[in-house]
Tab-separated table of C-alpha atoms in Angstrom:
chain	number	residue	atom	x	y	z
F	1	UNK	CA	3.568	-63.957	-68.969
F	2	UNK	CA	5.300	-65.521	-72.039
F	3	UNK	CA	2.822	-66.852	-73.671
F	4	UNK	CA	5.390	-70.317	-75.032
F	5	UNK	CA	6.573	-71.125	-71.674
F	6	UNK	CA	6.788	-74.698	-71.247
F	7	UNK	CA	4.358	-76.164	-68.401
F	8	UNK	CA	6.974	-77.301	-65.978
F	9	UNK	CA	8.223	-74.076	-66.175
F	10	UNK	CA	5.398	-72.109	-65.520
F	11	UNK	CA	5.238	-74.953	-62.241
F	12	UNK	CA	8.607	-74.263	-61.458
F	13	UNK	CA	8.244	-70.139	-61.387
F	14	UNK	CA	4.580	-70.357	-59.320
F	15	UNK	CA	6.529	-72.891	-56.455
F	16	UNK	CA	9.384	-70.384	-56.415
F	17	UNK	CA	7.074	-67.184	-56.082
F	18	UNK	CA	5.061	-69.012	-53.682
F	19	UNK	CA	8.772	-70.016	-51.504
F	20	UNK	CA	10.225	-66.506	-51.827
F	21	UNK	CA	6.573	-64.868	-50.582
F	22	UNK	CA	6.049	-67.408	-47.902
F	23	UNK	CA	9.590	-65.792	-46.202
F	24	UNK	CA	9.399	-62.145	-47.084
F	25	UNK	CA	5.721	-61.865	-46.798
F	26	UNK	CA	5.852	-58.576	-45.086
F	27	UNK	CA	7.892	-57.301	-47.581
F	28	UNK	CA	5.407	-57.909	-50.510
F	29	UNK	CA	3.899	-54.346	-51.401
F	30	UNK	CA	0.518	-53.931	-52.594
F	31	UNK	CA	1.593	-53.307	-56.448
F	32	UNK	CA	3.193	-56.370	-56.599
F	33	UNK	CA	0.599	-58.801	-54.596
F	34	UNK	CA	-1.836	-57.093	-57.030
F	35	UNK	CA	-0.013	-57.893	-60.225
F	36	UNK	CA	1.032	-62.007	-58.319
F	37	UNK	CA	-2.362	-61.969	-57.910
F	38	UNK	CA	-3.993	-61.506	-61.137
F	39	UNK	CA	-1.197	-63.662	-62.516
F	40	UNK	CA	-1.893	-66.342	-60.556
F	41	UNK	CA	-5.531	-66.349	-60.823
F	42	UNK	CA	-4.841	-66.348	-65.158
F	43	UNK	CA	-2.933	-69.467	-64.321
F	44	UNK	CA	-5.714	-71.162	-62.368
F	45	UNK	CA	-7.923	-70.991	-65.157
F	46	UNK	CA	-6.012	-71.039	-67.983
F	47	UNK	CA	-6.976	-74.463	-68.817
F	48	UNK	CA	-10.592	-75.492	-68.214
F	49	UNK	CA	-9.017	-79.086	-67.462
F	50	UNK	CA	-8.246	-80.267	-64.001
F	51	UNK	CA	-4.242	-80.456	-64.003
F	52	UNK	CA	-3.025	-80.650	-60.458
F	53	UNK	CA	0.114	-80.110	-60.650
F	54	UNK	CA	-0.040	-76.909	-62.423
F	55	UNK	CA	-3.164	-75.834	-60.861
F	56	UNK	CA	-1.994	-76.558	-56.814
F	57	UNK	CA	1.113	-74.179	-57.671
F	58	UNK	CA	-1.221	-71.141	-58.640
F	59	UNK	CA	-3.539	-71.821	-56.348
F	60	UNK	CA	-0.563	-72.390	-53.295
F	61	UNK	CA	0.674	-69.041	-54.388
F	62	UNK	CA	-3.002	-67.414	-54.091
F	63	UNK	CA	-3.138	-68.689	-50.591
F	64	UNK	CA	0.511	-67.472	-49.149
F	65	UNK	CA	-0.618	-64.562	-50.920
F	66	UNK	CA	-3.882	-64.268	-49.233
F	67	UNK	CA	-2.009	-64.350	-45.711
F	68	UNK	CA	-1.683	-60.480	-46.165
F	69	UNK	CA	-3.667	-59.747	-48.920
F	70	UNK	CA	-7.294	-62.168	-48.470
F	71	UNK	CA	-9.928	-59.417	-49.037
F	72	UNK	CA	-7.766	-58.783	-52.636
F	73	UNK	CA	-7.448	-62.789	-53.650
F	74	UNK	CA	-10.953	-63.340	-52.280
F	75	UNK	CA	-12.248	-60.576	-54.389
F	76	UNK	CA	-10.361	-62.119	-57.889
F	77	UNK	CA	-11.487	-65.678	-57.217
F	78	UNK	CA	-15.233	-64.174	-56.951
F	79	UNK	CA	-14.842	-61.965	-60.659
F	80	UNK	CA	-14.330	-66.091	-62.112
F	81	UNK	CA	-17.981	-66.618	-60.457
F	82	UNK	CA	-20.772	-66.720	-63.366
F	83	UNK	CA	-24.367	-66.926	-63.157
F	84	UNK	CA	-25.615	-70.825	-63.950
F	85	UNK	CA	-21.919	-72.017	-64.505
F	86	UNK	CA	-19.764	-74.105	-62.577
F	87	UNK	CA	-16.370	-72.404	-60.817
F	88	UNK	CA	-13.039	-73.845	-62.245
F	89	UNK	CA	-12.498	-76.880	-59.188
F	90	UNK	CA	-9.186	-75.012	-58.263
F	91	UNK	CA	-11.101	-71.995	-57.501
F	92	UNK	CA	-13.303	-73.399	-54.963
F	93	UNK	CA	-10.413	-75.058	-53.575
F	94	UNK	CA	-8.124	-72.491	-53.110
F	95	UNK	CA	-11.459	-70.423	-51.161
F	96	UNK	CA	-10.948	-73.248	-48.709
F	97	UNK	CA	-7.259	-73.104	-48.574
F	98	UNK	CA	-8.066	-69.024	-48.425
F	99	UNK	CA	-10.532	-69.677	-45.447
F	100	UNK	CA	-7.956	-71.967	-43.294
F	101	UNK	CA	-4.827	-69.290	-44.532
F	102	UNK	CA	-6.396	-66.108	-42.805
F	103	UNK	CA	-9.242	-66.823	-40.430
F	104	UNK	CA	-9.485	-63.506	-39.254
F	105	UNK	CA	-9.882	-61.673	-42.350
F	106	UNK	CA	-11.832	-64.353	-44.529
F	107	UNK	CA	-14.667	-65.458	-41.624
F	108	UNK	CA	-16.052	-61.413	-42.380
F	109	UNK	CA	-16.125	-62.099	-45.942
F	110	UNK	CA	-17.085	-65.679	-45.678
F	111	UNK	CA	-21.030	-64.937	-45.699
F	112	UNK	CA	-20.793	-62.961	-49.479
F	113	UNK	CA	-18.962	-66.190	-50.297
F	114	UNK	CA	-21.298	-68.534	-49.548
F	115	UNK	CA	-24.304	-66.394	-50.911
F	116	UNK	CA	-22.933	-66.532	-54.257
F	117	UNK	CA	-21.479	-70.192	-53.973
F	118	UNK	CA	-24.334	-71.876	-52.278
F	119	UNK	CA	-26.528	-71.221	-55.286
F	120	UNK	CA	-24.131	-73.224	-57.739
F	121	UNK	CA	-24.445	-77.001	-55.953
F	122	UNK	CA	-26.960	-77.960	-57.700
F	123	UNK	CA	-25.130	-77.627	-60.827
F	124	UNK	CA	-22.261	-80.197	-59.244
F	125	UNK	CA	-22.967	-83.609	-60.486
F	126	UNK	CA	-19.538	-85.018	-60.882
F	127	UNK	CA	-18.064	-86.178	-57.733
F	128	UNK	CA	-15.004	-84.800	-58.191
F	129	UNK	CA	-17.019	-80.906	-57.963
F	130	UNK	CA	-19.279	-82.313	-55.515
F	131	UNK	CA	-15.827	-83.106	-53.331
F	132	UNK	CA	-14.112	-80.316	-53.621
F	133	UNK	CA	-17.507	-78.240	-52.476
F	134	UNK	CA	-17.554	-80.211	-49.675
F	135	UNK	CA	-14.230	-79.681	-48.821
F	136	UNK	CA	-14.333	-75.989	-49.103
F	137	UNK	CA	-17.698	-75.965	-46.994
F	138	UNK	CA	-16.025	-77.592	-44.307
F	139	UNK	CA	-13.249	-75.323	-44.565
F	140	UNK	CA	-15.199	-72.362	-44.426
F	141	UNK	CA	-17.391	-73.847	-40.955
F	142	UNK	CA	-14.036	-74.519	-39.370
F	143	UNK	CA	-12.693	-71.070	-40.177
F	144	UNK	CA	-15.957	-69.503	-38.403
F	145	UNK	CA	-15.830	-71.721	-35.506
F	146	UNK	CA	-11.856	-70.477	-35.403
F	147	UNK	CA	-13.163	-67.428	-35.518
F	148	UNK	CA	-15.659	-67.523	-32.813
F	149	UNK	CA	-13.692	-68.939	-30.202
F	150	UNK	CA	-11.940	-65.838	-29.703
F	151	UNK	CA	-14.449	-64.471	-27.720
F	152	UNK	CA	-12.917	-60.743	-28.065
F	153	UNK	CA	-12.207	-60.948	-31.724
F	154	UNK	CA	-15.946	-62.130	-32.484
F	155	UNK	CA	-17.154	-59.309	-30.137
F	156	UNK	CA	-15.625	-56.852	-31.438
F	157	UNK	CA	-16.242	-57.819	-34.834
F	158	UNK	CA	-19.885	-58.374	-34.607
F	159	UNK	CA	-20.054	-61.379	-36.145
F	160	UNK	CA	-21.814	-64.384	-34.458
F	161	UNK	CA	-22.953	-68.165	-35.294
F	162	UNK	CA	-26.512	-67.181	-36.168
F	163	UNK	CA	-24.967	-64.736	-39.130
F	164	UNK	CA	-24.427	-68.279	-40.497
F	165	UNK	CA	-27.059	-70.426	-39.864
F	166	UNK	CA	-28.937	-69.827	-43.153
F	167	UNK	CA	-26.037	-70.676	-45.506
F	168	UNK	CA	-24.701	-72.899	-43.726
F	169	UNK	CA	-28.623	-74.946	-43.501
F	170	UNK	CA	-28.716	-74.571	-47.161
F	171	UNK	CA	-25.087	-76.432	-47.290
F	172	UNK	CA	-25.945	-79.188	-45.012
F	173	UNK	CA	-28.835	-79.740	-46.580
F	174	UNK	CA	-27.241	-80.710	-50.025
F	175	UNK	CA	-24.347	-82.265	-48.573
F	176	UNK	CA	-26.559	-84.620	-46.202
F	177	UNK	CA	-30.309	-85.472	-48.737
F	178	UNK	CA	-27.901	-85.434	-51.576
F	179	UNK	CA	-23.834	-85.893	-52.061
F	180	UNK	CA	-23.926	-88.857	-48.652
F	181	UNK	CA	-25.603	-91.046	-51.119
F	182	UNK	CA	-22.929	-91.473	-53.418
F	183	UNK	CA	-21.390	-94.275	-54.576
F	184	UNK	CA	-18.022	-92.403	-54.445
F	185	UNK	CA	-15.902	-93.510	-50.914
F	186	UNK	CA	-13.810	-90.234	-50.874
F	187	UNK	CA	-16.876	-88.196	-51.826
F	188	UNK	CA	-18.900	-89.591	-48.779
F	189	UNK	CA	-15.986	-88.958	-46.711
F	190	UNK	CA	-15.653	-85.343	-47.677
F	191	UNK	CA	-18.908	-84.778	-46.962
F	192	UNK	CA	-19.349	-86.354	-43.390
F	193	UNK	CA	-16.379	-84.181	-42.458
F	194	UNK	CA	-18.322	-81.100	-43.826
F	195	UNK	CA	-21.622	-82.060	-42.042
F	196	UNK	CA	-19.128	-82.859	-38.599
F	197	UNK	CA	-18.427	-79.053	-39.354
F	198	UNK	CA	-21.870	-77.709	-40.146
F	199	UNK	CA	-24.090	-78.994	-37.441
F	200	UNK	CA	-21.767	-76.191	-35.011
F	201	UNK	CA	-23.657	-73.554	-36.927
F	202	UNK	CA	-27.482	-74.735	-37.026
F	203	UNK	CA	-29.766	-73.188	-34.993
F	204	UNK	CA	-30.703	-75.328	-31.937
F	205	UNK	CA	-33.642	-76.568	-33.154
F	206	UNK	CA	-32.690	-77.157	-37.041
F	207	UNK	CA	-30.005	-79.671	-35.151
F	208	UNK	CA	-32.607	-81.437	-33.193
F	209	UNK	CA	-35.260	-81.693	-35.908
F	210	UNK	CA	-32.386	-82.979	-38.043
F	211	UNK	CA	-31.111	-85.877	-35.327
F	212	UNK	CA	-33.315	-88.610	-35.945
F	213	UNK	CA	-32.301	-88.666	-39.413
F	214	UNK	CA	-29.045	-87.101	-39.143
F	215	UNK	CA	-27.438	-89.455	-36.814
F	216	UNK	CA	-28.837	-92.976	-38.462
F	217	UNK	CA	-27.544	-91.769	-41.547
F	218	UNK	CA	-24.298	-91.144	-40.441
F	219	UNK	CA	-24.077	-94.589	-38.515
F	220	UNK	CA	-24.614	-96.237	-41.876
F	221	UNK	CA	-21.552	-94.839	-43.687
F	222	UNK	CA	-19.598	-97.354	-41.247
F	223	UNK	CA	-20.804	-100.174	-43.424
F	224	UNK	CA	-19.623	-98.728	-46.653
F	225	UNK	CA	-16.438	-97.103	-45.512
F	226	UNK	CA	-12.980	-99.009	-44.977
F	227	UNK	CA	-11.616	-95.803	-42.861
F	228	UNK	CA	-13.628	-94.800	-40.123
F	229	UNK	CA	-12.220	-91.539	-38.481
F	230	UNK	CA	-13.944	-89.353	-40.504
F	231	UNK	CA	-17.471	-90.899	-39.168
F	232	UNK	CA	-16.520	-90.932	-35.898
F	233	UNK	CA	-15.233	-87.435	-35.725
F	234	UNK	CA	-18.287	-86.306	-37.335
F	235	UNK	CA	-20.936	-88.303	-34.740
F	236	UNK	CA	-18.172	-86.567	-31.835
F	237	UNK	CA	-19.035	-83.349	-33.193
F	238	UNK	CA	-22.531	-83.997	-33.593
F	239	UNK	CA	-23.237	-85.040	-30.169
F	240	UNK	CA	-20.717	-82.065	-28.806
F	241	UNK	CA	-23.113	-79.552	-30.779
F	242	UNK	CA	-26.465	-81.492	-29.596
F	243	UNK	CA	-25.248	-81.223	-26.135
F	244	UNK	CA	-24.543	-77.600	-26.020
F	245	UNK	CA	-27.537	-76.692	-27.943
F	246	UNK	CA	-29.168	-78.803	-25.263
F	247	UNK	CA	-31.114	-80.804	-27.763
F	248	UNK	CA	-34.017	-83.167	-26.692
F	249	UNK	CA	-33.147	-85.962	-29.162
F	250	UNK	CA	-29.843	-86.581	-28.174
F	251	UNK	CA	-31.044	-88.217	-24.671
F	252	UNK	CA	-33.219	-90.760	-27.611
F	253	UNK	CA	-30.417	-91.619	-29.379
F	254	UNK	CA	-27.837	-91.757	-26.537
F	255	UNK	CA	-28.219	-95.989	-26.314
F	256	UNK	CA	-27.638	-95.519	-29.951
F	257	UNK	CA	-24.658	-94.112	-30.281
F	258	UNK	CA	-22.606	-96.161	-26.902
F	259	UNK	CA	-23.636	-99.284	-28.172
F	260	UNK	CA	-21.943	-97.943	-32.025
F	261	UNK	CA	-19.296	-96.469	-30.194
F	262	UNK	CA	-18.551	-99.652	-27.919
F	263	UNK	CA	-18.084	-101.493	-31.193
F	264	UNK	CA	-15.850	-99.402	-32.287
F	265	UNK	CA	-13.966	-99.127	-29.439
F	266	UNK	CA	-13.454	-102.930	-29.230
F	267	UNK	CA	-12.183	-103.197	-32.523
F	268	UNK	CA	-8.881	-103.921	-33.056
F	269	UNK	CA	-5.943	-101.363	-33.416
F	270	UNK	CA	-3.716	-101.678	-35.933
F	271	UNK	CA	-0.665	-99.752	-34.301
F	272	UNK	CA	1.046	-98.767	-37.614
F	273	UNK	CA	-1.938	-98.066	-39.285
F	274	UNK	CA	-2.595	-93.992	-37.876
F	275	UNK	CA	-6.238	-94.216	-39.661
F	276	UNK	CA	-7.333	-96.317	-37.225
F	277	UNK	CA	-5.272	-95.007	-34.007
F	278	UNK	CA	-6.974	-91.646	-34.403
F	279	UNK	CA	-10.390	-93.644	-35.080
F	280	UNK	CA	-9.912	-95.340	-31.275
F	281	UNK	CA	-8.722	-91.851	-30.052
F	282	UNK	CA	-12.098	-90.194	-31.361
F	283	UNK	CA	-13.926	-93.425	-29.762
F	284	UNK	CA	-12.609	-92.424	-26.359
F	285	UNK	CA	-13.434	-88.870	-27.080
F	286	UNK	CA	-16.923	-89.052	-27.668
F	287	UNK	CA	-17.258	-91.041	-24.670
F	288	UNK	CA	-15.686	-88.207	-22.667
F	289	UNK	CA	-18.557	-85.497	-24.844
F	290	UNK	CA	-21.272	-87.938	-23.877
F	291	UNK	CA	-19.979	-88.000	-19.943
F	292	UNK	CA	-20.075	-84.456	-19.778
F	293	UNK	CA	-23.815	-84.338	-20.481
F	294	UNK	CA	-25.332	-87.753	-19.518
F	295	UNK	CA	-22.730	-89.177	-16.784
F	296	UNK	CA	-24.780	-91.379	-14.957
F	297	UNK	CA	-26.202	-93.441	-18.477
F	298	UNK	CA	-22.634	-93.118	-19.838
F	299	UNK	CA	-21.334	-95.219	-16.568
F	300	UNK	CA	-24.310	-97.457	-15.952
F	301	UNK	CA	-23.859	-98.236	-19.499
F	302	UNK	CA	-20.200	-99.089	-18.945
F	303	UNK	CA	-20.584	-101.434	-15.999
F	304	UNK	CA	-23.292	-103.361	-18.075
F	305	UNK	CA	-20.300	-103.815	-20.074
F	306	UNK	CA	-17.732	-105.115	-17.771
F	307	UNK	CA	-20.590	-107.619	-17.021
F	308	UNK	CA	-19.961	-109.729	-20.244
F	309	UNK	CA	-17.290	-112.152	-19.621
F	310	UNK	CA	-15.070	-111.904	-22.540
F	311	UNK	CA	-12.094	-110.382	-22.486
F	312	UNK	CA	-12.307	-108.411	-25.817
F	313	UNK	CA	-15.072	-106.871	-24.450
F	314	UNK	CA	-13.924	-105.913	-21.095
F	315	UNK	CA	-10.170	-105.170	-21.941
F	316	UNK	CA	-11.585	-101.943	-24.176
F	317	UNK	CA	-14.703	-100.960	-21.450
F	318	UNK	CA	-11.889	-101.083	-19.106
F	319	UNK	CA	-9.770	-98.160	-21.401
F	320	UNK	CA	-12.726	-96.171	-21.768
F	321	UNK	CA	-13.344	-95.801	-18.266
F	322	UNK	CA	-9.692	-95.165	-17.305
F	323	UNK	CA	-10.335	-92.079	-20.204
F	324	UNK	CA	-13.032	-90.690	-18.305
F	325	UNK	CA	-11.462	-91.085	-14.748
F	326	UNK	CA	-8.694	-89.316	-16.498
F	327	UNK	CA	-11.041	-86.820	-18.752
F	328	UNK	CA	-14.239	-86.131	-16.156
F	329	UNK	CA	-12.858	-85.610	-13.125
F	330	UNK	CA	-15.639	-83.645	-12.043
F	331	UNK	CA	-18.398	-85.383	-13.546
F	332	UNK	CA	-17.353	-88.565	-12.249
F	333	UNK	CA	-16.651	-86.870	-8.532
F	334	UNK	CA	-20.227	-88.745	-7.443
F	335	UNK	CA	-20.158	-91.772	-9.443
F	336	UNK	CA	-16.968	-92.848	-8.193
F	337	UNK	CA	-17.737	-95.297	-5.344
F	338	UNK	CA	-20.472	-96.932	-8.393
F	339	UNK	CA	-17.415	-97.344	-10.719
F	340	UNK	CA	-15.357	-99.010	-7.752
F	341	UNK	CA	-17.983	-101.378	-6.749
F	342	UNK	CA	-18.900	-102.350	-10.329
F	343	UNK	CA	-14.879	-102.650	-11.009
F	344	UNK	CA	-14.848	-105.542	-7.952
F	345	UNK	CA	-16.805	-108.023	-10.358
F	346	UNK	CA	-13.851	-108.393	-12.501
């Protein structure tokens, strides 16, 4: 609270509050969480300039705090909300941090949240807002997915995906006709993690209206983007979602998205780079999604594969089906003498 304490020392007391809270957590008693937190809230938005350093340490605190005490942090980070003025950026990143720090106590307060939050995108037109919405949104969708796969906790709790599927329409729908059109690299990739996130909680048939468009758009990004992982997590999610929403479109875009996906997965590996390791993982993962719903196309499509007589070709069709042997045992049960006969060509 002294008002002529130095920076580095205010950085220095948040980091060892945040250290000494993160071990005796269940110590902390509610008069003193309640005083950390207003403390550390002041210090989040002390300055209206974006200083990391200082900033992270409050808002790290506010999180470990929020472990025990979410509804209470969740409840001071919404008193800095104003009508037709932008959040501080450290308060809508610590609501993500909040989100992925206490899934079962945030997820019930998640859809207050986003009612007052949702309203304020429009007002982001720097990237660096626009990215740190994004990031938050796809912290909150992962924290309700979380959520719902504990099938007793969302039972009990009453809470389901459809609770969501307004807000979380109106969030897509920025992050997809607006922020993916940026010029920014790290803002587009913020955003196609969000909308990997998002398309979970559409209604089935917002997700198939939105294909068509949703999936071209997102194929795109791998001409402007030096990472891929990011894309490719996001198309593995959307064709996950698509399947179990069983969603017409996805059998018209299925050629599509093999034929990206084969590209990708004959690209080369750079085995120290772990960017594109996980990208070639994902690659073999949304071939395993796409076997579980369309086996027979998934394998034909294969073999076609193995046809072309180059080895960069057929060394990485060869890897993909060994993933599925391995990965769809029981989709595959029928298809296997097809996959032997088709292997004797090589």
């Amino acid at each position: 609270k002294h008002s002529k304490l130095s920076r580095s020392h205010r950085i220095v007391l948040l980091k060892l509050m945040e250290a000494v809270i993160k071990e005796q957590i269940e110590e902390l008693t509610d008069q003193i969480a309640h005083k950390l937190i207003t403390l550390a809230s002041a210090e989040l938005t002390q300055s209206q300039d974006v200083i990391p350093e200082w900033q992270s340490a409050a808002s790290n605190l506010l999180s470990t705090i929020g472990k025990k005490y979410a509804k209470d942090v969740m409840q001071e980070l919404l008193t800095k909300f104003h009508t037709g003025q932008l959040p501080h950026f450290f308060i809508i990143s610590t609501l993500g941090q909040l989100a992925t720090s206490n899934v079962s106590e945030v997820v019930p307060l998640l859809k207050t949240v986003m009612a007052r939050m949702l309203p304020m995108l429009g007002l982001a037109k720097l990237d660096n807002m626009q990215w740190v919405f994004s990031n938050a949104i796809a912290r909150f969708c992962e924290a309700i997915l979380d959520f719902l796969a504990d099938e007793h906790r969302a039972s009990s709790s009453g809470i389901s995906a459809e609770q969501f599927e307004g807000e979380v329409f109106s969030a897509y729908d920025t992050l997809f006709n607006v922020w993916m059109l940026s010029k920014d690299a790290r803002l587009r990739l913020a955003v196609v993690e969000a909308l990997g996130y998002c398309v979970h909680l559409l209604s089935a048939d917002a997700l198939n209206e939105q294909l068509p468009k949703l999936v071209p758009g997102v194929i795109q990004l791998y001409k402007k983007q030096t990472e891929h992982y990011f894309i490719t997590q996001c198309l593995c999610m959307i064709m996950e979602a698509a399947g179990k929403k069983n969603c017409a479109n996805l059998a018209v875009l299925l050629d599509t998205l093999l034929n990206l996906l084969h590209q990708q997965g004959c690209a080369p590996v750079d085995g120290t780079n772990s960017v594109t390791i996980k990208n070639h993982n994902e690659v073999l993962r949304c071939y395993a999604v796409a076997c579980k719903i369309y086996s027979q196309r998934v394998v034909s499509f294969l073999l076609t594969k193995l046809e072309v007589n180059q080895e960069k070709v057929k060394a990485p069709t060869l890897e993909i089906i060994k993933h599925l042997i391995n990965s769809c045992d029981a989709e595959l049960e029928d298809k296997k003498p097809l996959i032997v006969s088709g292997l004797k060509i090589i």
